[in-house]
CSV table of C-alpha atoms in Angstrom, one decimal:
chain,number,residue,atom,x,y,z
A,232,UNK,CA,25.2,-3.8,5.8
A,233,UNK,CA,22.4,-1.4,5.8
A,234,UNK,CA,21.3,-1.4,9.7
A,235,UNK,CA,18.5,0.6,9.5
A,236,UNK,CA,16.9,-2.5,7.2
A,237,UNK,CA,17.8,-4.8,9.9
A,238,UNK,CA,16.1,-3.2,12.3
A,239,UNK,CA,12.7,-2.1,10.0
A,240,UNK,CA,13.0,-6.3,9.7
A,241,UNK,CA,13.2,-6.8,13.0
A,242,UNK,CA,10.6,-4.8,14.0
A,243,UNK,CA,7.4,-6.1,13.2
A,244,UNK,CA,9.0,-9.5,14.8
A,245,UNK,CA,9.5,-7.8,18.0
A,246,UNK,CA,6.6,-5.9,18.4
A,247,UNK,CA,4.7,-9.2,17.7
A,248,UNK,CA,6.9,-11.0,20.9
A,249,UNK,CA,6.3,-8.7,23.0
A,250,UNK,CA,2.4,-8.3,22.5
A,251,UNK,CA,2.7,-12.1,23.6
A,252,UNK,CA,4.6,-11.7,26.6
A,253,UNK,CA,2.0,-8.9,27.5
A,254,UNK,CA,-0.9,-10.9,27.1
A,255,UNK,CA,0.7,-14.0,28.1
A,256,UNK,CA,-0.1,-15.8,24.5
A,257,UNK,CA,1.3,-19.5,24.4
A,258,UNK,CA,2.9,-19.3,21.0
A,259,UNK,CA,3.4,-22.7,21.1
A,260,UNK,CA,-0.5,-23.3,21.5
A,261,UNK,CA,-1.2,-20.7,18.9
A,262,UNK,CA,1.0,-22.0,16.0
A,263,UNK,CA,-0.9,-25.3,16.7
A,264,UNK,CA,-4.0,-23.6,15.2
A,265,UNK,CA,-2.4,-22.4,12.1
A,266,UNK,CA,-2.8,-25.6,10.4
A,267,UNK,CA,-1.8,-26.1,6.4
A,268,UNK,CA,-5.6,-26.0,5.5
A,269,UNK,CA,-4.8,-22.7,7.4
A,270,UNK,CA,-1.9,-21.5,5.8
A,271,UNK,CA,-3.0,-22.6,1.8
A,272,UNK,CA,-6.4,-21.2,2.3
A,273,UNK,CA,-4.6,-17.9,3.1
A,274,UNK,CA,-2.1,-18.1,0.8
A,275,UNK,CA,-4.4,-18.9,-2.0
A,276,UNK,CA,-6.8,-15.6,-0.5
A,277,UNK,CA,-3.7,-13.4,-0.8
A,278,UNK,CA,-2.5,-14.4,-4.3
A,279,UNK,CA,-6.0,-14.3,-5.6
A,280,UNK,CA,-6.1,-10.7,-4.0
A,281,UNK,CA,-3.4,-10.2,-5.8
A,282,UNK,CA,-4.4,-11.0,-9.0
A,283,UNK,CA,-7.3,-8.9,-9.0
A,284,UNK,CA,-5.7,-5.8,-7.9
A,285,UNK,CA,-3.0,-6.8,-10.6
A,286,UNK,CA,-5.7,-6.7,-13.3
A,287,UNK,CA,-6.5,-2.9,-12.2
A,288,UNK,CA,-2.8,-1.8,-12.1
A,289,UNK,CA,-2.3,-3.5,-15.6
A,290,UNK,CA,-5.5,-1.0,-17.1
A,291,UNK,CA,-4.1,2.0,-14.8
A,292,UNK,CA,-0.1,2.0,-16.2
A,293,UNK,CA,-0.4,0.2,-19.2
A,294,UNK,CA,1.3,-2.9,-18.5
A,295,UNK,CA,1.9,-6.7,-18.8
A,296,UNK,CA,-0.2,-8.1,-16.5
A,297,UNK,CA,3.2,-10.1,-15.1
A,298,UNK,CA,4.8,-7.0,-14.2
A,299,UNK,CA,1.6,-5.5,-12.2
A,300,UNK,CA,1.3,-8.7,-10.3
A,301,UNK,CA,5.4,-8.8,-9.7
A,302,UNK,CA,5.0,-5.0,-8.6
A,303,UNK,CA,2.0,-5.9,-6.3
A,304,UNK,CA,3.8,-8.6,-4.3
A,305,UNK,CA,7.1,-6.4,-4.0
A,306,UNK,CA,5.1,-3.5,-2.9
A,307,UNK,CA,3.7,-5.5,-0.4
A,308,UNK,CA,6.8,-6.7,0.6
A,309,UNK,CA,8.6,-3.2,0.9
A,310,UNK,CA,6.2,-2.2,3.6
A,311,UNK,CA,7.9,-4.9,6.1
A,312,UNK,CA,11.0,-2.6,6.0
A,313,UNK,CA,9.7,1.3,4.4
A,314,UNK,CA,6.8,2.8,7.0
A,315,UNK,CA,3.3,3.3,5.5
A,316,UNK,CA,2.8,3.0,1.5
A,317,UNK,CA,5.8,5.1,0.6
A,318,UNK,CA,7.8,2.2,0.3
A,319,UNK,CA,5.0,0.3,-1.7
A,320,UNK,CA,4.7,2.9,-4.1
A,321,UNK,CA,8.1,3.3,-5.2
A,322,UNK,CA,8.5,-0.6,-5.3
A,323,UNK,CA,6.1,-0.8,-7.9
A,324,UNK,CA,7.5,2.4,-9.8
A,325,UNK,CA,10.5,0.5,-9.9
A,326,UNK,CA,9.0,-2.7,-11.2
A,327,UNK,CA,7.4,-0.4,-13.5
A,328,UNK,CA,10.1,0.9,-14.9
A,329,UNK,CA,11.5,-2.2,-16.2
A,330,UNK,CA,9.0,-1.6,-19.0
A,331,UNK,CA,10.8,1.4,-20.0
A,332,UNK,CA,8.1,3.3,-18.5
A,333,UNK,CA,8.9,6.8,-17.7
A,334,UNK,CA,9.7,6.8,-14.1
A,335,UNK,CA,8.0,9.9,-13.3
A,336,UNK,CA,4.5,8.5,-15.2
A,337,UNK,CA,5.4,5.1,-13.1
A,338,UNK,CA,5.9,6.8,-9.8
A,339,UNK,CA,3.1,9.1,-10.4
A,340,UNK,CA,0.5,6.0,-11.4
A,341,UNK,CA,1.9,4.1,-8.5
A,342,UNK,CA,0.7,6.8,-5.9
A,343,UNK,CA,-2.7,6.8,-8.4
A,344,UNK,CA,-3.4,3.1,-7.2
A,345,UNK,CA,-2.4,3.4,-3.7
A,346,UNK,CA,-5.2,6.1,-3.6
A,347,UNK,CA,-7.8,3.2,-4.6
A,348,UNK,CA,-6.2,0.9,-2.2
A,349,UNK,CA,-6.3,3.1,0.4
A,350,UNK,CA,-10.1,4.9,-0.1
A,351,UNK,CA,-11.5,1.4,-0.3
A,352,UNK,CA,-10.2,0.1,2.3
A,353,UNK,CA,-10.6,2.8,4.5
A,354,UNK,CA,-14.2,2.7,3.5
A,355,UNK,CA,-14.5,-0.7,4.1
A,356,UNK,CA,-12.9,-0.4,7.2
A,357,UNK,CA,-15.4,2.3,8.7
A,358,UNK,CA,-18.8,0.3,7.3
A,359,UNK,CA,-17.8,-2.9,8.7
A,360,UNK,CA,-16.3,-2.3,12.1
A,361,UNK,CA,-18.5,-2.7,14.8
A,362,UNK,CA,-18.3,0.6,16.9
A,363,UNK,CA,-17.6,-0.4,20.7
A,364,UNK,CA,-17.0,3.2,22.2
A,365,UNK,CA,-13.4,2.0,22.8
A,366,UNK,CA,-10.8,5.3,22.8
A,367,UNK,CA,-8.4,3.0,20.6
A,368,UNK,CA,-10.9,2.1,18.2
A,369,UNK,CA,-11.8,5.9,17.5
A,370,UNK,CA,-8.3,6.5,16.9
A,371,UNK,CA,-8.0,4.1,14.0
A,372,UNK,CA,-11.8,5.3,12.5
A,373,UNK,CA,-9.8,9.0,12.7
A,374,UNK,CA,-6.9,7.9,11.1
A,375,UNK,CA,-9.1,6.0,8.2
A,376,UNK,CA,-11.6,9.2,7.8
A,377,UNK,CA,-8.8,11.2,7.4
A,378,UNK,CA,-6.8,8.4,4.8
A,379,UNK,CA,-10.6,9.0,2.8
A,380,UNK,CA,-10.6,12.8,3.1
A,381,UNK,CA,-7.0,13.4,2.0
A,382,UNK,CA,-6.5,11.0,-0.5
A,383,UNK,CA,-9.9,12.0,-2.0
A,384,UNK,CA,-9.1,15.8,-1.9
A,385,UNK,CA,-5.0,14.8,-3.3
A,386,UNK,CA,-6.7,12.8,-6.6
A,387,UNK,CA,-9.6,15.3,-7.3
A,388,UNK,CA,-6.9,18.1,-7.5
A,389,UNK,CA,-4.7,16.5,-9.8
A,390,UNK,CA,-7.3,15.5,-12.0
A,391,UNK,CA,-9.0,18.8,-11.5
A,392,UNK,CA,-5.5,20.9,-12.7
A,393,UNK,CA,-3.7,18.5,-15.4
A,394,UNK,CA,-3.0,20.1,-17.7
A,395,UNK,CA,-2.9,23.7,-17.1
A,396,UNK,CA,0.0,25.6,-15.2
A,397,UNK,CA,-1.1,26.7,-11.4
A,398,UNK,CA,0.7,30.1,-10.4
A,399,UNK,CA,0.5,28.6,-6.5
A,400,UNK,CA,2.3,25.3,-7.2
A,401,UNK,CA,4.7,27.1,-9.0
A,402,UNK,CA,5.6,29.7,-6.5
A,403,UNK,CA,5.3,26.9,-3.6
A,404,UNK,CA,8.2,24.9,-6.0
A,405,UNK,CA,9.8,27.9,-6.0
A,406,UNK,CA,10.2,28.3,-2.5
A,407,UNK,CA,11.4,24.9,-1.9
A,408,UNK,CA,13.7,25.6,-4.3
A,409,UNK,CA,12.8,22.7,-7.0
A,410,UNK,CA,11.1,25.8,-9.9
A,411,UNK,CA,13.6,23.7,-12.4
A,412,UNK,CA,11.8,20.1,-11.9
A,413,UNK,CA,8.1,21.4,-12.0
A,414,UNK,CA,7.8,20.4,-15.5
A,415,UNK,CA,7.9,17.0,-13.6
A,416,UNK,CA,5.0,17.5,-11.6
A,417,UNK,CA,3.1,18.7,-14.7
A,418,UNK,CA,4.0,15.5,-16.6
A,419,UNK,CA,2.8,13.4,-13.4
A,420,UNK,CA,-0.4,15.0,-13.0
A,421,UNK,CA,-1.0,15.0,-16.8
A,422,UNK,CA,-0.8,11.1,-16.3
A,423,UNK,CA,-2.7,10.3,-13.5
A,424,UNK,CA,-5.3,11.9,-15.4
A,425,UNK,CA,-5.1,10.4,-18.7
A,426,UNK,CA,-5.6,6.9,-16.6
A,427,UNK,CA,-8.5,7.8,-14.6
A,428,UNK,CA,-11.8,8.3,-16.0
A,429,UNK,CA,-15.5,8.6,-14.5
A,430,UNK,CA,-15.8,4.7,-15.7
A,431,UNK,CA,-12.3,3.4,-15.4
A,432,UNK,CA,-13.0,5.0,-11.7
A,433,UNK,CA,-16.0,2.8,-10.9
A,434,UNK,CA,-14.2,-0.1,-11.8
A,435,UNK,CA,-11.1,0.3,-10.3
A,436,UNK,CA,-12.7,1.1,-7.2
A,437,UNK,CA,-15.1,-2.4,-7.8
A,438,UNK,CA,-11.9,-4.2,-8.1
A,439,UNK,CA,-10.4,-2.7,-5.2
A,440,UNK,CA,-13.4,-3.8,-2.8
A,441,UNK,CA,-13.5,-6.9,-4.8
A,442,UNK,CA,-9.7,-7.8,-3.8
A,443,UNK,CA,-10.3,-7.2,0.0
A,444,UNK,CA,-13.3,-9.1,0.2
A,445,UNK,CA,-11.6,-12.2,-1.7
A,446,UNK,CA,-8.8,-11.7,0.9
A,447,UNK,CA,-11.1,-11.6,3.8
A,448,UNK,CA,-12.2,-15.5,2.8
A,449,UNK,CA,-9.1,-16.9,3.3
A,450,UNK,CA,-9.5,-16.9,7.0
A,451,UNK,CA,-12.7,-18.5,7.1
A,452,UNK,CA,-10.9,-22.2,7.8
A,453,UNK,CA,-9.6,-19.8,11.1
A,454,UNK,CA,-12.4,-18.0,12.4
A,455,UNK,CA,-15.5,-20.1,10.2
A,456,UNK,CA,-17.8,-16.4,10.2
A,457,UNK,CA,-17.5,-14.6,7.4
A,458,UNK,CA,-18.2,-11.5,8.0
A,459,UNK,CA,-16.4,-11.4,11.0
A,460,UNK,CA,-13.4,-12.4,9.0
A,461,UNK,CA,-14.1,-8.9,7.0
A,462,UNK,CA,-14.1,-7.5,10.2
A,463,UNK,CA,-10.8,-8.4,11.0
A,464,UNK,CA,-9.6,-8.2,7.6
A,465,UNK,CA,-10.3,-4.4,7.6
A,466,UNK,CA,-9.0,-4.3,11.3
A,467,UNK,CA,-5.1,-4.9,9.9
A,468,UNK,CA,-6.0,-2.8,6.8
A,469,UNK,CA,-6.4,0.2,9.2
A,470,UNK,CA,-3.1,0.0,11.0
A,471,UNK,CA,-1.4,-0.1,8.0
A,472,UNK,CA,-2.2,3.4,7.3
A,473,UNK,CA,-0.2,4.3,10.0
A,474,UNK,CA,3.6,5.3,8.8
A,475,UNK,CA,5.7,2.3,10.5
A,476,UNK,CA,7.2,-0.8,9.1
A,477,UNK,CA,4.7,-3.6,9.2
A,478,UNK,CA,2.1,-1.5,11.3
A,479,UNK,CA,4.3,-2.9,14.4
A,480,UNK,CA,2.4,-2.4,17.1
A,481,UNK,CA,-0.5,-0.6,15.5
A,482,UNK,CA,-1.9,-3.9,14.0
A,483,UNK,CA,-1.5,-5.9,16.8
A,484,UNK,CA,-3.7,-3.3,19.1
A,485,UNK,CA,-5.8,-3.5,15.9
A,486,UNK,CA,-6.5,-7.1,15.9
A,487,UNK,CA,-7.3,-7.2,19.6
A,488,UNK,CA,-10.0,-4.7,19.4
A,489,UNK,CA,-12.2,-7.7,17.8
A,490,UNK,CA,-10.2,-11.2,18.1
A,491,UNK,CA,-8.6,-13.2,21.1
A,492,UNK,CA,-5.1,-12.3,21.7
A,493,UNK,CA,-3.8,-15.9,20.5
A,494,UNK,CA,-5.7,-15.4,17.3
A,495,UNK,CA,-3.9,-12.0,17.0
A,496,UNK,CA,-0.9,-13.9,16.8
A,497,UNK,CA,-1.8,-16.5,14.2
A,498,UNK,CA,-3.1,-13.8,12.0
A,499,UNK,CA,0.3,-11.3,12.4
A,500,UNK,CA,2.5,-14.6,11.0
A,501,UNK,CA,0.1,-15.1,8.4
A,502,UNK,CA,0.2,-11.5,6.9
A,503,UNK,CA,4.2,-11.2,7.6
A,504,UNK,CA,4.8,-14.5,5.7
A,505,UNK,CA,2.7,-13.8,2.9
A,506,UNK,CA,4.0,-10.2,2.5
A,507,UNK,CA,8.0,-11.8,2.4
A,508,UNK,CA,7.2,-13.9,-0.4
A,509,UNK,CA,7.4,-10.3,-2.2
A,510,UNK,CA,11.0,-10.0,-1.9
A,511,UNK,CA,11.5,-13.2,-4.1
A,512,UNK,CA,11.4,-10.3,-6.8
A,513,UNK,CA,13.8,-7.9,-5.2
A,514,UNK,CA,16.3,-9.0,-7.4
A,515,UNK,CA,15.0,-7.9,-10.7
A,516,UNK,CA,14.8,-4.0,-10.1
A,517,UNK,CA,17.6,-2.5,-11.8
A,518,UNK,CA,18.6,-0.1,-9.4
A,519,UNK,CA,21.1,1.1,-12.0
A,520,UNK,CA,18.7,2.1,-14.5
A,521,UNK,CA,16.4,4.0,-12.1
A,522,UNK,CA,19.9,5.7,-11.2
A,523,UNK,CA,19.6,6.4,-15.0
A,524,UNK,CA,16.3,7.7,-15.3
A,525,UNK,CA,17.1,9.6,-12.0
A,526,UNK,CA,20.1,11.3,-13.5
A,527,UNK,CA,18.4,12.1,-16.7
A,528,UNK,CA,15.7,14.2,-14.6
A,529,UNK,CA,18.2,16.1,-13.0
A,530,UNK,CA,19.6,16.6,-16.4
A,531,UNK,CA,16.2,17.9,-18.3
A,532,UNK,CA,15.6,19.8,-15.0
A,533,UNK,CA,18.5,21.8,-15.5
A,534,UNK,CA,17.9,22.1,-19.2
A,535,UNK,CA,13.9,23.3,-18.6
A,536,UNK,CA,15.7,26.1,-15.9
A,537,UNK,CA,17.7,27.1,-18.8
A,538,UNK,CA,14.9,27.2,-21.7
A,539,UNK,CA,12.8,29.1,-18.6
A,540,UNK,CA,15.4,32.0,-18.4
């Protein structure tokens, strides 16, 4: 029994009870309100989300589009129980890999499409949040400017140096004592590259607003204004970006910053239930193979030292 799951699990769940006990939400009352016009017009939001982003992650790694959707939904998934989008990434690398994808070129395009994910949101975010000079509310527009800034800087690097060898990355492998495996980060960059171009980035980036917007629609039956529903859409987007499992906490103080606290709860078991479904695919990552593929890098890592010497 892996404890440290159960408790990632629990989590969010008690995070979310005790925001109600400290603003005295009647979760009887509040469940009331999440009707199944509600629920299906979420659900149908989500997986249509899903699908769009899926279409992009097919083009980006070269896959069925079954597999990109299956990886989506797990990756979503893995965030209940892995903080931030580390967990997402290598979700998806691992439903990737099933393709007999090289798990270095999965891993590597995985973190490619969480950059997209996370730019346009984060954009999204700070155009469509009504500033209200609260101290919280700056603290999430930081966090989102700074998700932009990195995450720009990270992808225009790699793109910038593929395929040529840097003398600082390899000293700084050096001194971390991984010189052997930076063949590997050669090969990753090499493929971020080869999927991203100056028009496969417009439209990746079109289908990455595209999917949050869809999204956003699904809780017009709940709060009938849609841009308000973008509003708080890109409110839960935010805390995501912070590194716990299921933004516990973060989202909730998110969601209050623009809704009524019962509506904060209605909207927290909405995106919980619809991130589970994910782990209805848990089953078909082979953890055996990536044990493979994982062995087999240690392998050509110790063979490139000794070509290198």
């Amino acid at each position: 029994m892996n404890w440290k799951n159960i408790i990632s699990g629990i989590l969010p769940f008690l995070a979310l009870l005790v925001y109600s006990l400290l603003f005295h939400v009647n979760i009887i009352l509040a469940l009331e309100k999440i009707n199944y016009i509600v629920i299906l017009s979420f659900l149908s939001a989500y997986f249509l989300q899903m699908s769009i982003i899926s279409l992009r992650d097919k083009y980006m790694v070269d896959i069925s589009y079954k597999s990109a959707f299956k990886a989506r939904l797990l990756g979503n998934a893995s965030s209940l129980l892995i903080p931030g989008w580390a967990g997402q990434e290598l979700a998806r690398a691992a439903i990737y890999n099933l393709e007999k994808k090289n798990l270095i070129e999965s891993l590597s395009l995985s973190i490619a499409e969480a950059s997209f994910d996370v730019i346009s949101g984060a954009i999204l975010f700070i155009i469509i949040l009504p500033i209200k000079f609260y101290y919280i509310e700056f603290l999430y527009v930081l966090v989102a400017l700074g998700n932009i800034v990195g995450w720009s800087i990270g992808i225009a690097y790699v793109y910038s140096t593929a395929g040529r060898h840097v003398e600082t990355e390899k000293r700084l492998m050096k001194l971390i004592g991984m010189e052997k495996y930076y063949f590997l980060l050669l090969q990753g960059k090499d493929s971020i590259r080869n999927s991203i171009g100056n028009k496969r980035f417009i439209m990746y980036m079109a289908l990455s607003f595209l999917g949050y917007l869809v999204l956003s629609a699904g809780l017009y039956p709940l709060i009938p204004n849609y841009f308000y529903d973008i509003v708080v859409t890109m409110a839960y987007f935010a805390a995501t970006l912070f590194p716990i499992p299921g933004a516990s906490g973060v989202s909730e103080l998110a969601l209050a910053i623009v809704l009524p606290s019962s509506y904060v709860f209605d909207i927290i078991i909405l995106e919980y239930v619809s991130y589970a479904l994910g782990f209805i695919f848990l089953r078909e990552i082979s953890f055996s193979e990536l044990k493979k593929d994982i062995d087999k890098i240690k392998k050509d890592g110790e063979l490139y030292k000794r070509a290198d010497s």
